[in-house]
Amino acid sequence: AQSVTQLGSHVSVSEGALVLLRCNYSSSVPPYLFWYVQYPNQGLQLLLKYTSAATLVKGINGFEAEFKKSETSFHLTKPSAHMSDAAEYFCAVSDRGGYQKVTFGTGTKLQVIP
Amino acid sequence: EAGVAQSPRYKIIEKRQSVAFWCNPISGHATLYWYQQILGQGPKLLIQFQNNGVVDDSQLPKDRFSAERLKGVDSTLKIQPAKLEDSAVYLCASSLRGDRAYGYTFGSGTRLTVV
């Protein structure tokens, strides 16, 4: 079964600093990959998704992620952190083809320090 | 467009009691999902509906959990009887075509506490 590993359950960055949240997937065939954000007491919101040949994916709120097949990674980045970015971020994976389910990682809580 | 609506937002029950959660997906979304999110973990799929048929319920504890989606619109998830380990946030999500390449739209969830 597909799975993702998120390195670091908590990440702290200073406001204005680079945000890097790590995600590695387990699959021999490139899957679909997603990043979701969850603000306190809210549901998950899709940030971006990788579903095609474009390896650099741009999402909402200035986030982007790069699919690296050789490293089986899909790390999330943002050049400059904003206080409003403080939330929990989930990487997710799904097989291609048919109605395959989406499997979520354990999440990384991002803290932004003023 | 209106989002995915869930109710109630919070529920506290004693173990062995029963509880039900309600979800109204985005209009026109054929696929509906129920996820369980235990504190400190990522969401886990419990059941997936395509219209009013079940596509995947492999991780639904069927001895105590049940779900239905009458008429292919609203859905209800029930737990009977509840156990302490059922304490979690129950998230409902919907998608237009069931193709996860389009991403899901999640509701705000129902936080269940079993005491």
PDB file of C-alpha atoms in Angstrom:
ATOM      1  CA  ALA A   1       0.000   0.000   0.000  1.00  0.00           C
ATOM      2  CA  GLN A   2       1.084   3.531  -0.667  1.00  0.00           C
ATOM      3  CA  SER A   3       2.452   5.538   2.236  1.00  0.00           C
ATOM      4  CA  VAL A   4       4.197   8.820   2.959  1.00  0.00           C
ATOM      5  CA  THR A   5       6.664   9.752   5.655  1.00  0.00           C
ATOM      6  CA  GLN A   6       6.816  13.282   6.962  1.00  0.00           C
ATOM      7  CA  LEU A   7      10.093  14.083   8.688  1.00  0.00           C
ATOM      8  CA  GLY A   8       9.598  16.234  11.753  1.00  0.00           C
ATOM      9  CA  SER A   9       6.310  16.461  13.574  1.00  0.00           C
ATOM     10  CA  HIS A  10       7.098  20.058  14.555  1.00  0.00           C
ATOM     11  CA  VAL A  11       9.010  22.707  12.601  1.00  0.00           C
ATOM     12  CA  SER A  12       9.731  26.240  13.800  1.00  0.00           C
ATOM     13  CA  VAL A  13      10.851  29.064  11.543  1.00  0.00           C
ATOM     14  CA  SER A  14      11.240  32.792  11.979  1.00  0.00           C
ATOM     15  CA  GLU A  15       8.911  35.121  10.145  1.00  0.00           C
ATOM     16  CA  GLY A  16      10.453  35.834   6.738  1.00  0.00           C
ATOM     17  CA  ALA A  17      12.590  32.682   6.749  1.00  0.00           C
ATOM     18  CA  LEU A  18      12.416  29.782   4.331  1.00  0.00           C
ATOM     19  CA  VAL A  19       9.831  27.116   5.053  1.00  0.00           C
ATOM     20  CA  LEU A  20      10.810  23.538   4.200  1.00  0.00           C
ATOM     21  CA  LEU A  21       8.532  20.639   5.120  1.00  0.00           C
ATOM     22  CA  ARG A  22       9.731  17.196   4.107  1.00  0.00           C
ATOM     23  CA  CYS A  23       7.766  14.335   2.617  1.00  0.00           C
ATOM     24  CA  ASN A  24       8.949  11.043   1.170  1.00  0.00           C
ATOM     25  CA  TYR A  25       6.707   8.511  -0.499  1.00  0.00           C
ATOM     26  CA  SER A  26       6.975   4.773  -0.971  1.00  0.00           C
ATOM     27  CA  SER A  27       6.216   3.654  -4.492  1.00  0.00           C
ATOM     28  CA  SER A  28       8.068   2.271  -7.468  1.00  0.00           C
ATOM     29  CA  VAL A  29       5.623   4.008  -9.794  1.00  0.00           C
ATOM     30  CA  PRO A  30       5.126   7.782  -9.560  1.00  0.00           C
ATOM     31  CA  PRO A  31       1.878   8.276  -7.682  1.00  0.00           C
ATOM     32  CA  TYR A  32      -0.338  11.272  -7.213  1.00  0.00           C
ATOM     33  CA  LEU A  33       0.965  13.462  -4.381  1.00  0.00           C
ATOM     34  CA  PHE A  34      -0.734  16.192  -2.398  1.00  0.00           C
ATOM     35  CA  TRP A  35      -0.113  18.727   0.317  1.00  0.00           C
ATOM     36  CA  TYR A  36      -2.979  19.792   2.550  1.00  0.00           C
ATOM     37  CA  VAL A  37      -3.055  22.440   5.287  1.00  0.00           C
ATOM     38  CA  GLN A  38      -5.195  22.315   8.415  1.00  0.00           C
ATOM     39  CA  TYR A  39      -5.814  25.368  10.564  1.00  0.00           C
ATOM     40  CA  PRO A  40      -7.009  24.853  14.149  1.00  0.00           C
ATOM     41  CA  ASN A  41     -10.529  23.469  14.411  1.00  0.00           C
ATOM     42  CA  GLN A  42     -10.930  23.374  10.655  1.00  0.00           C
ATOM     43  CA  GLY A  43     -10.947  20.768   7.943  1.00  0.00           C
ATOM     44  CA  LEU A  44      -8.110  20.190   5.497  1.00  0.00           C
ATOM     45  CA  GLN A  45      -7.540  22.497   2.554  1.00  0.00           C
ATOM     46  CA  LEU A  46      -5.704  21.449  -0.595  1.00  0.00           C
ATOM     47  CA  LEU A  47      -2.484  23.439  -1.081  1.00  0.00           C
ATOM     48  CA  LEU A  48      -1.197  21.765  -4.224  1.00  0.00           C
ATOM     49  CA  LYS A  49      -1.039  18.469  -6.061  1.00  0.00           C
ATOM     50  CA  TYR A  50       1.285  16.572  -8.363  1.00  0.00           C
ATOM     51  CA  THR A  51      -0.497  14.554 -11.026  1.00  0.00           C
ATOM     52  CA  SER A  52       1.498  15.035 -14.207  1.00  0.00           C
ATOM     53  CA  ALA A  53       4.922  15.504 -15.727  1.00  0.00           C
ATOM     54  CA  ALA A  54       5.447  19.003 -14.319  1.00  0.00           C
ATOM     55  CA  THR A  55       7.777  18.298 -11.416  1.00  0.00           C
ATOM     56  CA  LEU A  56       7.607  21.753  -9.851  1.00  0.00           C
ATOM     57  CA  VAL A  57       4.109  22.407  -8.619  1.00  0.00           C
ATOM     58  CA  LYS A  58       2.885  25.793  -7.459  1.00  0.00           C
ATOM     59  CA  GLY A  59       0.051  26.051  -5.006  1.00  0.00           C
ATOM     60  CA  ILE A  60      -1.888  28.598  -3.034  1.00  0.00           C
ATOM     61  CA  ASN A  61      -0.471  31.066  -0.509  1.00  0.00           C
ATOM     62  CA  GLY A  62       2.966  31.096  -2.159  1.00  0.00           C
ATOM     63  CA  PHE A  63       3.756  27.441  -1.494  1.00  0.00           C
ATOM     64  CA  GLU A  64       5.372  25.118  -3.998  1.00  0.00           C
ATOM     65  CA  ALA A  65       6.631  21.543  -4.043  1.00  0.00           C
ATOM     66  CA  GLU A  66       9.061  19.672  -6.233  1.00  0.00           C
ATOM     67  CA  PHE A  67       8.580  16.043  -7.220  1.00  0.00           C
ATOM     68  CA  LYS A  68      11.934  14.231  -7.266  1.00  0.00           C
ATOM     69  CA  LYS A  69      11.605  10.671  -8.472  1.00  0.00           C
ATOM     70  CA  SER A  70      15.238   9.804  -7.746  1.00  0.00           C
ATOM     71  CA  GLU A  71      14.759  10.778  -4.106  1.00  0.00           C
ATOM     72  CA  THR A  72      11.095   9.679  -3.837  1.00  0.00           C
ATOM     73  CA  SER A  73      10.441  13.073  -2.295  1.00  0.00           C
ATOM     74  CA  PHE A  74       7.845  15.806  -2.535  1.00  0.00           C
ATOM     75  CA  HIS A  75       9.032  18.516  -0.154  1.00  0.00           C
ATOM     76  CA  LEU A  76       6.952  21.644   0.435  1.00  0.00           C
ATOM     77  CA  THR A  77       8.639  25.050   0.415  1.00  0.00           C
ATOM     78  CA  LYS A  78       7.850  28.717   0.762  1.00  0.00           C
ATOM     79  CA  PRO A  79      10.548  31.378   0.398  1.00  0.00           C
ATOM     80  CA  SER A  80       9.334  33.634   3.204  1.00  0.00           C
ATOM     81  CA  ALA A  81       7.204  32.495   6.127  1.00  0.00           C
ATOM     82  CA  HIS A  82       4.272  34.579   7.284  1.00  0.00           C
ATOM     83  CA  MET A  83       2.575  34.408  10.663  1.00  0.00           C
ATOM     84  CA  SER A  84      -0.590  33.198   8.954  1.00  0.00           C
ATOM     85  CA  ASP A  85       1.259  30.097   7.730  1.00  0.00           C
ATOM     86  CA  ALA A  86       1.210  28.614  11.229  1.00  0.00           C
ATOM     87  CA  ALA A  87      -0.846  25.439  10.845  1.00  0.00           C
ATOM     88  CA  GLU A  88      -0.492  21.699  10.420  1.00  0.00           C
ATOM     89  CA  TYR A  89       0.556  20.396   7.027  1.00  0.00           C
ATOM     90  CA  PHE A  90      -0.198  16.947   5.676  1.00  0.00           C
ATOM     91  CA  CYS A  91       1.445  15.178   2.778  1.00  0.00           C
ATOM     92  CA  ALA A  92      -0.759  12.607   1.042  1.00  0.00           C
ATOM     93  CA  VAL A  93      -0.361   9.975  -1.669  1.00  0.00           C
ATOM     94  CA  SER A  94      -2.569   7.969  -3.970  1.00  0.00           C
ATOM     95  CA  ASP A  95      -2.027   5.388  -6.666  1.00  0.00           C
ATOM     96  CA  ARG A  96      -2.957   6.357 -10.190  1.00  0.00           C
ATOM     97  CA  GLY A  97      -5.827   4.670 -11.910  1.00  0.00           C
ATOM     98  CA  GLY A  98      -9.319   3.986 -10.712  1.00  0.00           C
ATOM     99  CA  TYR A  99     -10.753   5.138  -7.424  1.00  0.00           C
ATOM    100  CA  GLN A 100      -7.658   4.600  -5.342  1.00  0.00           C
ATOM    101  CA  LYS A 101      -7.823   6.029  -1.857  1.00  0.00           C
ATOM    102  CA  VAL A 102      -5.704   8.904  -0.613  1.00  0.00           C
ATOM    103  CA  THR A 103      -3.400   8.065   2.312  1.00  0.00           C
ATOM    104  CA  PHE A 104      -2.232  10.864   4.576  1.00  0.00           C
ATOM    105  CA  GLY A 105       1.014  11.289   6.466  1.00  0.00           C
ATOM    106  CA  THR A 106       1.140  12.026  10.181  1.00  0.00           C
ATOM    107  CA  GLY A 107       1.448  15.758   9.687  1.00  0.00           C
ATOM    108  CA  THR A 108       3.964  18.510  10.476  1.00  0.00           C
ATOM    109  CA  LYS A 109       2.973  21.360  12.736  1.00  0.00           C
ATOM    110  CA  LEU A 110       4.554  24.620  11.565  1.00  0.00           C
ATOM    111  CA  GLN A 111       5.247  27.328  14.100  1.00  0.00           C
ATOM    112  CA  VAL A 112       6.197  30.803  12.872  1.00  0.00           C
ATOM    113  CA  ILE A 113       8.156  32.912  15.329  1.00  0.00           C
ATOM    114  CA  PRO A 114       7.799  36.680  15.052  1.00  0.00           C
TER     115      PRO A 114
ATOM    116  CA  GLU B   1     -20.135  27.669  -3.635  1.00  0.00           C
ATOM    117  CA  ALA B   2     -21.164  26.384  -0.248  1.00  0.00           C
ATOM    118  CA  GLY B   3     -18.658  24.088   1.423  1.00  0.00           C
ATOM    119  CA  VAL B   4     -19.061  20.682   2.993  1.00  0.00           C
ATOM    120  CA  ALA B   5     -21.361  20.995   6.001  1.00  0.00           C
ATOM    121  CA  GLN B   6     -20.985  18.791   9.070  1.00  0.00           C
ATOM    122  CA  SER B   7     -22.859  18.603  12.336  1.00  0.00           C
ATOM    123  CA  PRO B   8     -22.545  18.614  15.222  1.00  0.00           C
ATOM    124  CA  ARG B   9     -19.195  20.371  15.681  1.00  0.00           C
ATOM    125  CA  TYR B  10     -18.587  18.799  19.068  1.00  0.00           C
ATOM    126  CA  LYS B  11     -19.992  15.784  20.880  1.00  0.00           C
ATOM    127  CA  ILE B  12     -19.207  14.265  24.263  1.00  0.00           C
ATOM    128  CA  ILE B  13     -20.647  10.860  25.105  1.00  0.00           C
ATOM    129  CA  GLU B  14     -20.003   8.075  27.552  1.00  0.00           C
ATOM    130  CA  LYS B  15     -18.532   4.793  26.391  1.00  0.00           C
ATOM    131  CA  ARG B  16     -21.071   2.264  25.175  1.00  0.00           C
ATOM    132  CA  GLN B  17     -23.425   5.033  24.080  1.00  0.00           C
ATOM    133  CA  SER B  18     -24.278   5.616  20.429  1.00  0.00           C
ATOM    134  CA  VAL B  19     -23.651   8.713  18.333  1.00  0.00           C
ATOM    135  CA  ALA B  20     -24.359   9.892  14.803  1.00  0.00           C
ATOM    136  CA  PHE B  21     -22.688  12.465  12.594  1.00  0.00           C
ATOM    137  CA  TRP B  22     -24.177  14.155   9.582  1.00  0.00           C
ATOM    138  CA  CYS B  23     -22.553  15.426   6.398  1.00  0.00           C
ATOM    139  CA  ASN B  24     -23.903  17.429   3.486  1.00  0.00           C
ATOM    140  CA  PRO B  25     -21.408  17.517   0.606  1.00  0.00           C
ATOM    141  CA  ILE B  26     -20.965  20.176  -2.027  1.00  0.00           C
ATOM    142  CA  SER B  27     -23.845  20.146  -4.484  1.00  0.00           C
ATOM    143  CA  GLY B  28     -23.104  17.919  -7.437  1.00  0.00           C
ATOM    144  CA  HIS B  29     -20.205  16.079  -5.815  1.00  0.00           C
ATOM    145  CA  ALA B  30     -20.749  12.401  -6.492  1.00  0.00           C
ATOM    146  CA  THR B  31     -18.060  11.070  -4.191  1.00  0.00           C
ATOM    147  CA  LEU B  32     -18.195  11.369  -0.403  1.00  0.00           C
ATOM    148  CA  TYR B  33     -15.603  10.271   2.150  1.00  0.00           C
ATOM    149  CA  TRP B  34     -15.539   9.853   5.909  1.00  0.00           C
ATOM    150  CA  TYR B  35     -12.149  10.149   7.590  1.00  0.00           C
ATOM    151  CA  GLN B  36     -11.161   9.581  11.217  1.00  0.00           C
ATOM    152  CA  GLN B  37      -8.403  11.831  12.572  1.00  0.00           C
ATOM    153  CA  ILE B  38      -7.022  10.791  15.944  1.00  0.00           C
ATOM    154  CA  LEU B  39      -5.023  13.449  17.785  1.00  0.00           C
ATOM    155  CA  GLY B  40      -1.460  13.542  16.502  1.00  0.00           C
ATOM    156  CA  GLN B  41      -2.192  11.416  13.456  1.00  0.00           C
ATOM    157  CA  GLY B  42      -3.140  11.976   9.857  1.00  0.00           C
ATOM    158  CA  PRO B  43      -6.684  11.354   8.673  1.00  0.00           C
ATOM    159  CA  LYS B  44      -7.578   7.727   7.999  1.00  0.00           C
ATOM    160  CA  LEU B  45     -10.215   6.818   5.449  1.00  0.00           C
ATOM    161  CA  LEU B  46     -13.174   4.998   6.963  1.00  0.00           C
ATOM    162  CA  ILE B  47     -15.512   4.781   3.996  1.00  0.00           C
ATOM    163  CA  GLN B  48     -15.907   6.125   0.476  1.00  0.00           C
ATOM    164  CA  PHE B  49     -19.221   6.466  -1.364  1.00  0.00           C
ATOM    165  CA  GLN B  50     -19.744   6.936  -5.067  1.00  0.00           C
ATOM    166  CA  ASN B  51     -23.274   8.333  -5.296  1.00  0.00           C
ATOM    167  CA  ASN B  52     -25.097   6.045  -2.846  1.00  0.00           C
ATOM    168  CA  GLY B  53     -22.877   3.002  -3.344  1.00  0.00           C
ATOM    169  CA  VAL B  54     -19.878   2.023  -1.217  1.00  0.00           C
ATOM    170  CA  VAL B  55     -16.528   2.033  -3.052  1.00  0.00           C
ATOM    171  CA  ASP B  56     -14.201   1.324  -0.134  1.00  0.00           C
ATOM    172  CA  ASP B  57     -15.011   0.456   3.472  1.00  0.00           C
ATOM    173  CA  SER B  58     -12.010  -1.742   4.175  1.00  0.00           C
ATOM    174  CA  GLN B  59     -10.942   0.257   7.237  1.00  0.00           C
ATOM    175  CA  LEU B  60     -14.390   0.746   8.729  1.00  0.00           C
ATOM    176  CA  PRO B  61     -14.808  -1.199  12.017  1.00  0.00           C
ATOM    177  CA  LYS B  62     -18.071  -2.736  10.916  1.00  0.00           C
ATOM    178  CA  ASP B  63     -18.887  -4.266  14.288  1.00  0.00           C
ATOM    179  CA  ARG B  64     -19.557  -0.785  15.647  1.00  0.00           C
ATOM    180  CA  PHE B  65     -19.447   1.720  12.801  1.00  0.00           C
ATOM    181  CA  SER B  66     -22.013   2.104  10.053  1.00  0.00           C
ATOM    182  CA  ALA B  67     -22.582   4.697   7.351  1.00  0.00           C
ATOM    183  CA  GLU B  68     -25.181   5.396   4.761  1.00  0.00           C
ATOM    184  CA  ARG B  69     -25.720   7.845   1.956  1.00  0.00           C
ATOM    185  CA  LEU B  70     -29.343   7.830   1.016  1.00  0.00           C
ATOM    186  CA  LYS B  71     -30.254   9.309  -2.376  1.00  0.00           C
ATOM    187  CA  GLY B  72     -26.577   9.953  -3.076  1.00  0.00           C
ATOM    188  CA  VAL B  73     -26.473  13.292  -1.242  1.00  0.00           C
ATOM    189  CA  ASP B  74     -26.318  13.570   2.566  1.00  0.00           C
ATOM    190  CA  SER B  75     -24.528  10.970   4.623  1.00  0.00           C
ATOM    191  CA  THR B  76     -24.672   9.765   8.200  1.00  0.00           C
ATOM    192  CA  LEU B  77     -21.911   7.995  10.125  1.00  0.00           C
ATOM    193  CA  LYS B  78     -22.941   6.111  13.268  1.00  0.00           C
ATOM    194  CA  ILE B  79     -20.981   4.550  16.083  1.00  0.00           C
ATOM    195  CA  GLN B  80     -22.708   2.027  18.335  1.00  0.00           C
ATOM    196  CA  PRO B  81     -21.468   1.313  20.946  1.00  0.00           C
ATOM    197  CA  ALA B  82     -18.682   3.869  21.293  1.00  0.00           C
ATOM    198  CA  LYS B  83     -15.311   3.041  22.830  1.00  0.00           C
ATOM    199  CA  LEU B  84     -12.748   5.345  24.398  1.00  0.00           C
ATOM    200  CA  GLU B  85     -10.447   4.893  21.399  1.00  0.00           C
ATOM    201  CA  ASP B  86     -13.113   6.345  19.109  1.00  0.00           C
ATOM    202  CA  SER B  87     -12.290   9.802  20.463  1.00  0.00           C
ATOM    203  CA  ALA B  88     -11.215  11.678  17.331  1.00  0.00           C
ATOM    204  CA  VAL B  89     -12.253  14.251  14.779  1.00  0.00           C
ATOM    205  CA  TYR B  90     -14.495  12.813  12.083  1.00  0.00           C
ATOM    206  CA  LEU B  91     -14.021  14.575   8.787  1.00  0.00           C
ATOM    207  CA  CYS B  92     -16.310  14.423   5.813  1.00  0.00           C
ATOM    208  CA  ALA B  93     -15.015  15.285   2.361  1.00  0.00           C
ATOM    209  CA  SER B  94     -16.439  15.311  -1.130  1.00  0.00           C
ATOM    210  CA  SER B  95     -15.082  15.452  -4.656  1.00  0.00           C
ATOM    211  CA  LEU B  96     -16.608  16.113  -8.016  1.00  0.00           C
ATOM    212  CA  ARG B  97     -15.655  13.035  -9.923  1.00  0.00           C
ATOM    213  CA  GLY B  98     -14.165  10.714  -7.341  1.00  0.00           C
ATOM    214  CA  ASP B  99     -10.826  11.207  -9.012  1.00  0.00           C
ATOM    215  CA  ARG B 100      -8.517  12.266  -6.226  1.00  0.00           C
ATOM    216  CA  ALA B 101      -6.404  14.092  -8.797  1.00  0.00           C
ATOM    217  CA  TYR B 102      -8.881  16.898  -8.364  1.00  0.00           C
ATOM    218  CA  GLY B 103      -8.430  16.963  -4.609  1.00  0.00           C
ATOM    219  CA  TYR B 104     -11.057  16.768  -1.940  1.00  0.00           C
ATOM    220  CA  THR B 105     -13.049  19.484  -0.173  1.00  0.00           C
ATOM    221  CA  PHE B 106     -13.219  18.856   3.545  1.00  0.00           C
ATOM    222  CA  GLY B 107     -15.770  19.923   6.114  1.00  0.00           C
ATOM    223  CA  SER B 108     -14.728  21.360   9.486  1.00  0.00           C
ATOM    224  CA  GLY B 109     -15.251  18.038  11.195  1.00  0.00           C
ATOM    225  CA  THR B 110     -16.992  16.733  14.295  1.00  0.00           C
ATOM    226  CA  ARG B 111     -14.847  16.383  17.393  1.00  0.00           C
ATOM    227  CA  LEU B 112     -15.973  13.347  19.385  1.00  0.00           C
ATOM    228  CA  THR B 113     -14.893  12.785  22.956  1.00  0.00           C
ATOM    229  CA  VAL B 114     -15.775   9.465  24.562  1.00  0.00           C
ATOM    230  CA  VAL B 115     -15.485   9.429  28.356  1.00  0.00           C
TER     231      VAL B 115
END
